[in-house]
Structures are given as C-alpha cells and as structure tokens.
Phi, psi and omega in degrees: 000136169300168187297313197300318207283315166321313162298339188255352170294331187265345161245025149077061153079001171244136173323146185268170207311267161332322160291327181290299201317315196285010190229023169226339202203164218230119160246132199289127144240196149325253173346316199180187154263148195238118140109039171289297180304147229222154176241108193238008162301083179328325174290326177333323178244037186285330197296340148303350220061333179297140173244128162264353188308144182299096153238125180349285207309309180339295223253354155271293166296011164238017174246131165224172182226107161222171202248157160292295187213156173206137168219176156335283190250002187214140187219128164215077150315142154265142191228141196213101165115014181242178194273163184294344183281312168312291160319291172296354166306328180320276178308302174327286171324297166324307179313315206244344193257323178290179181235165172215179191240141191233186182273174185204318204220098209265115183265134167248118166294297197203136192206132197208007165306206182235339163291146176280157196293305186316325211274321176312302147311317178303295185303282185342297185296346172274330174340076196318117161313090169292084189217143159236150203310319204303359169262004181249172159272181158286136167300149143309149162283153179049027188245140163339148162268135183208166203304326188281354182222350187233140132225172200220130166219161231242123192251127174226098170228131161215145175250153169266158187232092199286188191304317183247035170042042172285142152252122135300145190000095178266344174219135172260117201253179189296317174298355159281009171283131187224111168323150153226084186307164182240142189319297179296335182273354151318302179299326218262331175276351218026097199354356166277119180294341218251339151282359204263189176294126181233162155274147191301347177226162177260336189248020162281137184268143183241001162157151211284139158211152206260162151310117193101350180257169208199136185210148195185076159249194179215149176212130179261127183267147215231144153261144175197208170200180199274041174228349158277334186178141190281349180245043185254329202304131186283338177268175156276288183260189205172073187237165155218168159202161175297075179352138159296122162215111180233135178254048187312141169297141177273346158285014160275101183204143194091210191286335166338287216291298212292349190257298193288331159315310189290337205298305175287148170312311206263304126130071184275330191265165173238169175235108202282149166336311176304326210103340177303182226203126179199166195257136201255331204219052179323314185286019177222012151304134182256322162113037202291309174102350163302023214229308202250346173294013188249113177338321186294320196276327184326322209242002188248345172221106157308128173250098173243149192243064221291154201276333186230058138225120195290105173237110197260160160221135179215147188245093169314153171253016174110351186292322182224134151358189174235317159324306172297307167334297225245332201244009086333292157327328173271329156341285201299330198289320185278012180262307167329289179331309192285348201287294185292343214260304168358290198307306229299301189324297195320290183313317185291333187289000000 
C-alpha cells in the first residue's frame, strides 16, 4: 500500500487532521506562535501523501474579495484564498508603485521666515496633492516642463500686524497654494474650482510666521511613485492581518464564562442563553492573549490565525480613492504577471 493510500485508510479518505491545521493556521500561545511560517513548496507533504501544489480551477473557487467598510478615502476588505506572498505584493505595490503627483521642485523668490528654504521645500513636498495622476505623463529627466507632466503652483504669504492688533496670517496653511494653469490644463480641469488641483486638505500648516515676514515661492509638481520618495506614496496606510479564530471548550459556562467574557479588553466573547460562552465578534481580536493568561483558561481557549484570509485596510492620502487605489494596484500587479509569464515563454522557446 502506498504512503497516500495509507494516510487516507487512516482518515476515511481525508487529510490528516493536524496536517490540514498545520498548513491552513498560525496558532497564538502564551509563549509565542507556533508554526507562523507557510508552506508554499508543492512537494513538501508528497511523502504523505497529501498535494498542495497551486490549481487553477482550486484558487477560482476559493478566492473572494469582500469589503467591510468603505468610506470615500478608508477601505477595509477581506481577501480570501491567497498565500501571504500575494498579499503582501499587494501591499507593497500601494506603498511603492501607484504613482501621484508631489511637489518636486521648490523656487524660493522670497523666505524672510524662521525656516530654512530646504526645510521648507521639504514641507512643501509633502502636502498631499488632489489630482489625478492618470491625466498626467512621467516627466523625462533633463527635459522642459509641459502642460502633460507639471503642475505649478503658486505660494505668497505675509503676515501682518493690523491696527487694533489682529495678526494676519500668522500660519501659512496649505490653502494657500494656488494653481496656476496652463491655457490647456484650463481645458483639460474645467471651470468648477472643486476640479480643479489642490491641496487635498486646506488646513496642513507649513509654518508659523511673525509680522513682517514673507514667504513667495513656486512650486512644480513632478508624477512619480513611492519608491522614489515617500511623498509620492498614495496611502497613509496599507496594511493587512490574518482573521482571527478562537475556539472555546464547551465546558467554559456559568461564572466561567462571565470571568473569561471580562478577561478581554476588546470585548469579542458574548455569552448564549444557555451559558455558553463563544467569540462573538473575531475581527475585532488583537491576539492580546489576555483571554489565556490566566492558567485555568489556557488549555481552554484556542488562538489561530487562519493564513489565507486576509483583513486589508487601506488609507488614502487623497489624490484617488482607496478603492481606486487598490484597483490600480491590481493593474500594475497583472502587469507584473505578463512580465514574468513573457520571460519564462522566452527562456522555454
């Protein structure tokens, strides 16, 4: 008899138990996680019998995407059936790949501040930008500035000290930036200011000034991505974790339960009529372990992390959605792909 047919004479025709678990979930203890690294070698359980090898038809019927929360600029989805490798390419890619338009390039006509002009251009570039890239090209290096690749915008501030002793711009905020269009980029935003380039917030500050001082700069916005300068990068955040699965003994019931119910922070278990005691609310577990650090409870509660779902969140910093975000990110990611699928034809040809 074979190795496989022997493993499945002894699980009735199923993987064994301990083997699925250890190649689907990350278990929480005290001490630490046990068994947090994944296994993606298709050959790893053959001596087992078992195959894990990548199948198509497989991974279209166990992969969804499903969203959580959606606002405008914050998104939180779930991604379901893919390896941790995936994901994170993901992730990467939002951080370093999508591209946005930053400020790049700061002329100072005149700075009579308390800031130094680098530091200042430094502030400037970070401002998040409302715009979207996708109407612009990448500038070329060493090439003219044009209507298809820059925008320019226009900074004046001086503050004042009136008469009945009011300060005028006493802080030069972001709104003070002002496009300065080109006849085509008129055309191309339209005549609604709320199209037009901005900075994505009115009130980031970019520095304190006194009476009598002045700051008159120009500033050109460059498309680029986060992998050149973080201040290209389209998120705040870009994150992900592994879903939560806690598992209580059924003999936690009564004044138990109500003692291990207080014990989390996060207040995840509910308690059913009966008594019984169950996590009512997984997604909102941290893995604090304060559930199992009382000895009685330990051998009494499970902590697993199941490995291939996924709770993503992504933060815009405002040039696209997070929706949009992420539905770019997946372009470049499908770009990747043909990239590599290309060579490999080349090398096998």
């Amino acid at each position: 008899m074979s190795d496989k047919s022997k493993l499945l004479s002894r699980t009735n025709g199923l993987p064994d138990k301990n083997l699925e678990n250890k190649r689907t979930r990350v278990t929480v203890t005290n001490p630490g996680t046990e068994n947090p690294r994944g296994t993606y070698y298709s050959g790893a359980y053959t001596s087992l019998g078992y195959d894990n090898s990548f199948n198509l038809e497989s991974f279209k019927d166990n992969f969804s995407i499903n969203i959580l929360s959606e606002k405008p600029y914050e998104l939180v989805f779930e991604m379901i059936g893919v390896d941790a490798p995936i994901a994170n390419a993901l992730r990467r890619i939002l951080i370093a790949e999508v591209p946005t338009m930053a400020i790049e390039k700061v002329y100072i006509i005149n700075n009579t501040s308390l800031i130094q002009d680098e530091v200042l251009a430094h502030r400037l570039g970070l401002i998040p930008i409302k715009v979207d890239p996708r109407k612009f090209n990448f500038k070329l290096p060493n090439k003219e500035y044009t209507a298809d690749d820059t925008l320019i915008f226009s900074l004046k501030v001086k503050c004042e000290k009136l008469a009945d002793g009011t300060i005028v711009n006493g802080t030069a905020l972001s709104k003070h930036l002002q496009w300065m269009p080109t006849e085509d980029q008129q055309e191309m935003f339209g005549s609604d200011p709320m199209d037009h380039p901005r900075p994505f917030d009115d009130d980031i500050p970019i520095m304190k000034l006194k009476p009598g001082q002045t700051i008159e700069v120009q500033c050109y916005c460059e498309k680029n991505i986060g992998r050149e300068h973080i201040k290209w990068s389209p998120v705040c955040t870009a994150s992900y974790r592994l879903l939560p699965s806690i598992t209580v003994d059924p003999s936690v019931k009564g004044e138990k339960a109500k003692i291990l119910q207080s014990k989390c922070p996060q207040k995840v278990f509910d308690i059913e009529d009966s008594g019984q005691i169950y996590a009512a609310r997984p997604l909102d577990c941290t893995m604090c372990r304060e559930c199992i650090r009382d000895p009685e409870f330990e051998p009494k509660v499970k902590l697993e992390r199941i490995r291939d779902h996924f709770i993503f969140s992504i933060e815009s910093t405002g040039a696209l959605t997070s929706r949009e975000l992420f539905q770019e990110a997946l372009k470049i990611f499908v770009e990747k792909c043909n990239i590599i699928e290309t060579s490999l034809n080349k090398l096998n040809n």
